[in-house]
PDB file of C-alpha atoms in Angstrom:
ATOM      1  CA  MET K   1       0.104  -0.038   0.201  1.00  0.00           C
ATOM      2  CA  PHE K   2       2.803   2.675   0.904  1.00  0.00           C
ATOM      3  CA  PHE K   3       4.429   2.046  -2.677  1.00  0.00           C
ATOM      4  CA  ASP K   4       0.784   2.104  -4.339  1.00  0.00           C
ATOM      5  CA  PHE K   5       0.635   5.665  -2.832  1.00  0.00           C
ATOM      6  CA  LEU K   6       4.041   6.572  -4.037  1.00  0.00           C
ATOM      7  CA  CYS K   7       3.783   5.193  -7.716  1.00  0.00           C
ATOM      8  CA  THR K   8       1.281   7.198  -9.869  1.00  0.00           C
ATOM      9  CA  ASP K   9       0.617   7.377 -13.655  1.00  0.00           C
ATOM     10  CA  HIS K  10       1.770  10.739 -13.756  1.00  0.00           C
ATOM     11  CA  LEU K  11       6.038  11.905 -13.795  1.00  0.00           C
ATOM     12  CA  THR K  12       6.827  12.437 -10.339  1.00  0.00           C
ATOM     13  CA  SER K  13      10.515  13.176  -8.551  1.00  0.00           C
ATOM     14  CA  THR K  14      11.078  11.547  -5.308  1.00  0.00           C
ATOM     15  CA  TYR K  15      13.583  12.628  -2.825  1.00  0.00           C
ATOM     16  CA  CYS K  16      15.076   9.650  -0.695  1.00  0.00           C
ATOM     17  CA  GLN K  17      17.302   9.684   1.893  1.00  0.00           C
ATOM     18  CA  SER K  18      19.725   7.124   3.233  1.00  0.00           C
ATOM     19  CA  ALA K  19      18.892   4.827   0.012  1.00  0.00           C
ATOM     20  CA  SER K  20      22.221   3.074   0.539  1.00  0.00           C
ATOM     21  CA  ARG K  21      20.620   0.272   2.249  1.00  0.00           C
ATOM     22  CA  GLY K  22      17.432  -1.181   3.888  1.00  0.00           C
ATOM     23  CA  VAL K  23      14.145   0.797   3.684  1.00  0.00           C
ATOM     24  CA  GLY K  24      16.012   3.393   1.988  1.00  0.00           C
ATOM     25  CA  LEU K  25      17.399   1.140  -0.858  1.00  0.00           C
ATOM     26  CA  GLU K  26      14.186  -0.999  -1.160  1.00  0.00           C
ATOM     27  CA  ILE K  27      11.992   2.226  -1.485  1.00  0.00           C
ATOM     28  CA  THR K  28      14.483   3.288  -4.118  1.00  0.00           C
ATOM     29  CA  ARG K  29      14.315   0.198  -6.131  1.00  0.00           C
ATOM     30  CA  GLN K  30      10.514  -0.058  -5.989  1.00  0.00           C
ATOM     31  CA  LEU K  31      10.381   3.378  -7.253  1.00  0.00           C
ATOM     32  CA  LEU K  32      12.441   2.635  -9.789  1.00  0.00           C
ATOM     33  CA  ARG K  33      10.659  -0.236 -11.603  1.00  0.00           C
ATOM     34  CA  SER K  34       8.126   2.635 -12.922  1.00  0.00           C
ATOM     35  CA  ALA K  35       9.220   4.548 -15.850  1.00  0.00           C
ATOM     36  CA  SER K  36       7.375   7.800 -14.796  1.00  0.00           C
ATOM     37  CA  ASN K  37       9.720   7.843 -11.843  1.00  0.00           C
ATOM     38  CA  THR K  38      13.014   9.987 -11.142  1.00  0.00           C
ATOM     39  CA  VAL K  39      14.662   9.281  -7.779  1.00  0.00           C
ATOM     40  CA  PHE K  40      17.098  11.444  -6.285  1.00  0.00           C
ATOM     41  CA  ALA K  41      18.497   8.996  -4.042  1.00  0.00           C
ATOM     42  CA  THR K  42      20.912  10.130  -1.032  1.00  0.00           C
ATOM     43  CA  CYS K  43      23.512   8.633   0.822  1.00  0.00           C
ATOM     44  CA  ARG K  44      26.730   9.672   3.088  1.00  0.00           C
ATOM     45  CA  SER K  45      29.245   7.923   0.698  1.00  0.00           C
ATOM     46  CA  PRO K  46      28.056   7.282  -3.362  1.00  0.00           C
ATOM     47  CA  SER K  47      31.510   5.665  -3.570  1.00  0.00           C
ATOM     48  CA  THR K  48      30.828   2.586  -1.340  1.00  0.00           C
ATOM     49  CA  ALA K  49      27.072   2.289  -1.975  1.00  0.00           C
ATOM     50  CA  VAL K  50      27.606  -1.054  -3.859  1.00  0.00           C
ATOM     51  CA  GLU K  51      24.067  -1.767  -3.826  1.00  0.00           C
ATOM     52  CA  LEU K  52      22.622   1.572  -4.654  1.00  0.00           C
ATOM     53  CA  GLN K  53      24.997   1.594  -7.747  1.00  0.00           C
ATOM     54  CA  LYS K  54      23.751  -1.824  -9.081  1.00  0.00           C
ATOM     55  CA  LEU K  55      20.640  -0.384  -9.626  1.00  0.00           C
ATOM     56  CA  ASN K  56      21.967   1.827 -12.519  1.00  0.00           C
ATOM     57  CA  GLN K  57      22.629  -1.727 -14.418  1.00  0.00           C
ATOM     58  CA  SER K  58      19.305  -3.729 -13.002  1.00  0.00           C
ATOM     59  CA  PRO K  59      17.056  -4.996 -15.807  1.00  0.00           C
ATOM     60  CA  ASP K  60      14.457  -4.223 -13.568  1.00  0.00           C
ATOM     61  CA  ILE K  61      14.838  -0.596 -13.489  1.00  0.00           C
ATOM     62  CA  LYS K  62      12.715   1.588 -15.500  1.00  0.00           C
ATOM     63  CA  GLY K  63      12.825   5.164 -13.794  1.00  0.00           C
ATOM     64  CA  LYS K  64      15.641   7.468 -13.546  1.00  0.00           C
ATOM     65  CA  ILE K  65      18.036   7.695 -10.626  1.00  0.00           C
ATOM     66  CA  HIS K  66      20.511  10.380  -9.631  1.00  0.00           C
ATOM     67  CA  ILE K  67      22.518   9.303  -6.885  1.00  0.00           C
ATOM     68  CA  VAL K  68      23.307  12.679  -4.477  1.00  0.00           C
ATOM     69  CA  GLN K  69      25.965  12.705  -1.530  1.00  0.00           C
ATOM     70  CA  LEU K  70      24.109  13.725   1.732  1.00  0.00           C
ATOM     71  CA  ASP K  71      25.308  13.795   5.267  1.00  0.00           C
ATOM     72  CA  GLN K  72      22.310  14.761   7.516  1.00  0.00           C
ATOM     73  CA  ASP K  73      24.944  15.925  10.059  1.00  0.00           C
ATOM     74  CA  ASP K  74      26.845  18.253   8.165  1.00  0.00           C
ATOM     75  CA  GLU K  75      25.138  21.137   7.089  1.00  0.00           C
ATOM     76  CA  GLN K  76      27.203  21.997   4.393  1.00  0.00           C
ATOM     77  CA  SER K  77      26.596  18.716   3.007  1.00  0.00           C
ATOM     78  CA  ILE K  78      22.828  19.393   2.935  1.00  0.00           C
ATOM     79  CA  SER K  79      23.464  22.801   1.195  1.00  0.00           C
ATOM     80  CA  ASN K  80      25.588  20.721  -1.597  1.00  0.00           C
ATOM     81  CA  ALA K  81      22.984  18.183  -2.351  1.00  0.00           C
ATOM     82  CA  ALA K  82      20.441  20.803  -2.673  1.00  0.00           C
ATOM     83  CA  LYS K  83      21.920  22.695  -5.232  1.00  0.00           C
ATOM     84  CA  SER K  84      22.800  19.300  -7.008  1.00  0.00           C
ATOM     85  CA  VAL K  85      19.447  18.484  -7.277  1.00  0.00           C
ATOM     86  CA  GLU K  86      18.431  22.085  -8.127  1.00  0.00           C
ATOM     87  CA  GLN K  87      20.714  21.722 -11.108  1.00  0.00           C
ATOM     88  CA  VAL K  88      18.811  18.633 -11.865  1.00  0.00           C
ATOM     89  CA  LEU K  89      15.013  20.347 -11.386  1.00  0.00           C
ATOM     90  CA  GLY K  90      16.347  23.635 -12.777  1.00  0.00           C
ATOM     91  CA  THR K  91      14.007  26.391 -12.320  1.00  0.00           C
ATOM     92  CA  SER K  92      10.666  24.634 -13.093  1.00  0.00           C
ATOM     93  CA  GLY K  93      11.151  20.970 -11.802  1.00  0.00           C
ATOM     94  CA  ARG K  94       9.749  19.834  -8.329  1.00  0.00           C
ATOM     95  CA  ILE K  95      10.001  16.998  -5.882  1.00  0.00           C
ATOM     96  CA  ASP K  96       6.670  15.273  -5.358  1.00  0.00           C
ATOM     97  CA  PHE K  97       7.700  13.040  -2.531  1.00  0.00           C
ATOM     98  CA  LEU K  98      10.418  14.209   0.142  1.00  0.00           C
ATOM     99  CA  ILE K  99      11.135  10.675   1.992  1.00  0.00           C
ATOM    100  CA  ASN K 100      13.399  11.273   5.316  1.00  0.00           C
ATOM    101  CA  ASN K 101      14.663   7.819   6.267  1.00  0.00           C
ATOM    102  CA  ALA K 102      17.860   8.545   7.509  1.00  0.00           C
ATOM    103  CA  GLY K 103      18.503   7.953  11.548  1.00  0.00           C
ATOM    104  CA  ILE K 104      20.487   6.088  13.693  1.00  0.00           C
ATOM    105  CA  VAL K 105      19.764   3.882  16.960  1.00  0.00           C
ATOM    106  CA  CYS K 106      21.689   4.374  20.387  1.00  0.00           C
ATOM    107  CA  LEU K 107      24.020   0.840  20.055  1.00  0.00           C
ATOM    108  CA  PHE K 108      27.154   2.733  21.676  1.00  0.00           C
ATOM    109  CA  ILE K 109      28.539   4.971  24.147  1.00  0.00           C
ATOM    110  CA  ILE K 110      30.854   7.631  23.015  1.00  0.00           C
ATOM    111  CA  SER K 111      33.384   8.299  25.270  1.00  0.00           C
ATOM    112  CA  TYR K 112      36.419  10.508  24.810  1.00  0.00           C
ATOM    113  CA  LEU K 113      39.533   9.281  25.686  1.00  0.00           C
ATOM    114  CA  PRO K 114      41.530  11.767  28.364  1.00  0.00           C
ATOM    115  CA  SER K 115      43.769  14.467  27.178  1.00  0.00           C
ATOM    116  CA  THR K 116      42.876  13.750  23.381  1.00  0.00           C
ATOM    117  CA  LYS K 117      40.390  14.549  20.994  1.00  0.00           C
ATOM    118  CA  TYR K 118      39.565  11.422  19.895  1.00  0.00           C
ATOM    119  CA  ALA K 119      36.236   9.260  20.578  1.00  0.00           C
ATOM    120  CA  VAL K 120      35.775   5.667  20.910  1.00  0.00           C
ATOM    121  CA  LYS K 121      32.332   3.511  20.430  1.00  0.00           C
ATOM    122  CA  LEU K 122      31.883   1.647  23.283  1.00  0.00           C
ATOM    123  CA  PRO K 123      29.051  -1.441  22.963  1.00  0.00           C
ATOM    124  CA  ARG K 124      26.247  -1.147  25.257  1.00  0.00           C
ATOM    125  CA  LYS K 125      23.725  -3.686  26.260  1.00  0.00           C
ATOM    126  CA  ASN K 126      20.579  -1.053  26.311  1.00  0.00           C
ATOM    127  CA  ASP K 127      19.961   2.623  27.072  1.00  0.00           C
ATOM    128  CA  THR K 128      17.890   2.897  30.291  1.00  0.00           C
ATOM    129  CA  PRO K 129      16.785   6.297  31.890  1.00  0.00           C
ATOM    130  CA  SER K 130      19.336   5.294  34.471  1.00  0.00           C
ATOM    131  CA  GLY K 131      22.221   4.629  32.039  1.00  0.00           C
ATOM    132  CA  LEU K 132      22.078   8.093  29.591  1.00  0.00           C
ATOM    133  CA  ASN K 133      25.165   9.197  28.128  1.00  0.00           C
ATOM    134  CA  ARG K 134      25.484  12.819  27.296  1.00  0.00           C
ATOM    135  CA  GLN K 135      27.702  12.531  24.027  1.00  0.00           C
ATOM    136  CA  THR K 136      25.488   9.812  22.658  1.00  0.00           C
ATOM    137  CA  PHE K 137      22.417  11.403  23.786  1.00  0.00           C
ATOM    138  CA  SER K 138      23.453  14.642  22.206  1.00  0.00           C
ATOM    139  CA  GLN K 139      24.441  13.029  18.831  1.00  0.00           C
ATOM    140  CA  VAL K 140      21.112  11.049  18.594  1.00  0.00           C
ATOM    141  CA  MET K 141      19.091  13.854  19.000  1.00  0.00           C
ATOM    142  CA  SER K 142      21.261  15.901  16.501  1.00  0.00           C
ATOM    143  CA  THR K 143      21.010  13.025  13.863  1.00  0.00           C
ATOM    144  CA  ASN K 144      17.151  12.130  14.236  1.00  0.00           C
ATOM    145  CA  ILE K 145      15.575  15.218  14.935  1.00  0.00           C
ATOM    146  CA  LEU K 146      17.659  18.249  13.743  1.00  0.00           C
ATOM    147  CA  GLY K 147      18.972  16.375  10.741  1.00  0.00           C
ATOM    148  CA  PRO K 148      15.658  15.615   9.050  1.00  0.00           C
ATOM    149  CA  GLY K 149      14.596  19.668  10.335  1.00  0.00           C
ATOM    150  CA  LEU K 150      17.439  20.967   8.235  1.00  0.00           C
ATOM    151  CA  VAL K 151      16.927  18.249   5.402  1.00  0.00           C
ATOM    152  CA  ALA K 152      13.411  19.784   5.122  1.00  0.00           C
ATOM    153  CA  GLN K 153      14.545  23.234   5.401  1.00  0.00           C
ATOM    154  CA  ALA K 154      16.748  23.002   2.568  1.00  0.00           C
ATOM    155  CA  PHE K 155      14.482  20.829   0.241  1.00  0.00           C
ATOM    156  CA  LEU K 156      10.919  22.196   0.831  1.00  0.00           C
ATOM    157  CA  PRO K 157      11.333  24.768  -1.536  1.00  0.00           C
ATOM    158  CA  PHE K 158      11.330  22.309  -4.239  1.00  0.00           C
ATOM    159  CA  VAL K 159       8.535  20.718  -3.073  1.00  0.00           C
ATOM    160  CA  LEU K 160       6.464  23.973  -2.518  1.00  0.00           C
ATOM    161  CA  ARG K 161       7.055  24.528  -6.471  1.00  0.00           C
ATOM    162  CA  PRO K 162       3.810  24.799  -8.089  1.00  0.00           C
ATOM    163  CA  ALA K 163       2.382  21.660  -9.492  1.00  0.00           C
ATOM    164  CA  ASP K 164      -0.334  20.442 -12.115  1.00  0.00           C
ATOM    165  CA  GLU K 165      -3.547  19.117 -10.887  1.00  0.00           C
ATOM    166  CA  SER K 166      -2.657  15.580 -10.445  1.00  0.00           C
ATOM    167  CA  GLY K 167       0.326  16.943  -7.811  1.00  0.00           C
ATOM    168  CA  ARG K 168       0.710  15.914  -4.537  1.00  0.00           C
ATOM    169  CA  ARG K 169       2.987  17.396  -1.851  1.00  0.00           C
ATOM    170  CA  VAL K 170       4.175  14.910   0.404  1.00  0.00           C
ATOM    171  CA  VAL K 171       6.638  14.830   3.342  1.00  0.00           C
ATOM    172  CA  ILE K 172       7.378  11.632   4.852  1.00  0.00           C
ATOM    173  CA  ASN K 173       9.533  10.872   7.990  1.00  0.00           C
ATOM    174  CA  MET K 174      10.066   7.502   8.973  1.00  0.00           C
ATOM    175  CA  THR K 175       9.208   7.402  12.787  1.00  0.00           C
ATOM    176  CA  SER K 176       8.699   4.696  15.153  1.00  0.00           C
ATOM    177  CA  GLY K 177       5.967   3.549  17.624  1.00  0.00           C
ATOM    178  CA  TRP K 178       8.675   3.984  20.539  1.00  0.00           C
ATOM    179  CA  GLY K 179       8.357   7.736  19.742  1.00  0.00           C
ATOM    180  CA  SER K 180       4.647   7.520  20.952  1.00  0.00           C
ATOM    181  CA  LEU K 181       3.163   8.250  23.874  1.00  0.00           C
ATOM    182  CA  ALA K 182      -0.063   6.119  23.380  1.00  0.00           C
ATOM    183  CA  GLY K 183       0.453   2.496  22.899  1.00  0.00           C
ATOM    184  CA  LEU K 184       4.131   1.823  23.766  1.00  0.00           C
ATOM    185  CA  THR K 185       5.657  -1.710  23.273  1.00  0.00           C
ATOM    186  CA  PRO K 186       6.836  -3.437  26.118  1.00  0.00           C
ATOM    187  CA  GLY K 187      10.526  -3.116  26.456  1.00  0.00           C
ATOM    188  CA  TRP K 188      11.154   0.654  24.749  1.00  0.00           C
ATOM    189  CA  TYR K 189      12.820   1.903  27.853  1.00  0.00           C
ATOM    190  CA  LYS K 190      15.566  -0.129  26.689  1.00  0.00           C
ATOM    191  CA  SER K 191      16.221   2.470  24.037  1.00  0.00           C
ATOM    192  CA  THR K 192      15.277   5.400  25.856  1.00  0.00           C
ATOM    193  CA  THR K 193      17.625   7.961  23.745  1.00  0.00           C
ATOM    194  CA  TYR K 194      16.065   6.695  20.703  1.00  0.00           C
ATOM    195  CA  SER K 195      12.282   6.953  21.836  1.00  0.00           C
ATOM    196  CA  ILE K 196      13.071  10.371  22.819  1.00  0.00           C
ATOM    197  CA  SER K 197      14.571  11.120  19.612  1.00  0.00           C
ATOM    198  CA  LYS K 198      11.228   9.813  17.676  1.00  0.00           C
ATOM    199  CA  ALA K 199       8.941  11.780  20.230  1.00  0.00           C
ATOM    200  CA  GLY K 200      10.973  15.002  19.116  1.00  0.00           C
ATOM    201  CA  LEU K 201      10.459  13.973  15.223  1.00  0.00           C
ATOM    202  CA  ASN K 202       6.966  13.303  15.583  1.00  0.00           C
ATOM    203  CA  MET K 203       6.627  16.994  17.038  1.00  0.00           C
ATOM    204  CA  LEU K 204       8.899  18.231  14.056  1.00  0.00           C
ATOM    205  CA  VAL K 205       6.470  16.770  11.401  1.00  0.00           C
ATOM    206  CA  SER K 206       3.638  18.188  13.335  1.00  0.00           C
ATOM    207  CA  ALA K 207       5.246  21.753  13.256  1.00  0.00           C
ATOM    208  CA  LEU K 208       5.885  21.214   9.769  1.00  0.00           C
ATOM    209  CA  SER K 209       2.455  20.511   8.824  1.00  0.00           C
ATOM    210  CA  SER K 210       1.068  23.226  10.763  1.00  0.00           C
ATOM    211  CA  PHE K 211       3.743  25.651   9.063  1.00  0.00           C
ATOM    212  CA  PHE K 212       3.180  24.566   5.903  1.00  0.00           C
TER     213      PHE K 212
END
């Protein structure tokens, strides 16, 4: 049903973030099965995104793909990606679907070595309210909330460009049931930092909806 919603008989352009693996890669693959779809597939390192690069040679691919470097933790990278997309779209092209799938889970404690500027990642078994870590918490909030906000800020002008009668303006941010204050599933508190970040992302989506 999700892909049916994205796939139409009209020419559409989709921005899909974190497209090098997992959900983002599959969304990109499914969209490119239709000749009417153009996908701007972003990832942190296009040169190492082997599966994403393979889509260009796949016989099942009928749509157009533009692979764009973007790291949502880097504001300059976001700005450069927006400029790259604008070069393809020109002055009249638009993005019909803006899909933000990027995010991180708190799997590590980020610890700085004494008297150095180097950080090490120490595996952690869980992330409970009694085991929060300042550096890790800040990184997860920055990536999972601020990152999508900055990406939306950079790419919404393309979404808001005039469209024909068949056009739809859709912004999709991938969240989680663990970010909801209602209907929480058992064990959610073992990923407290992640859950808080998704609750914040839900609020960001609500704010974007109200503002635009």
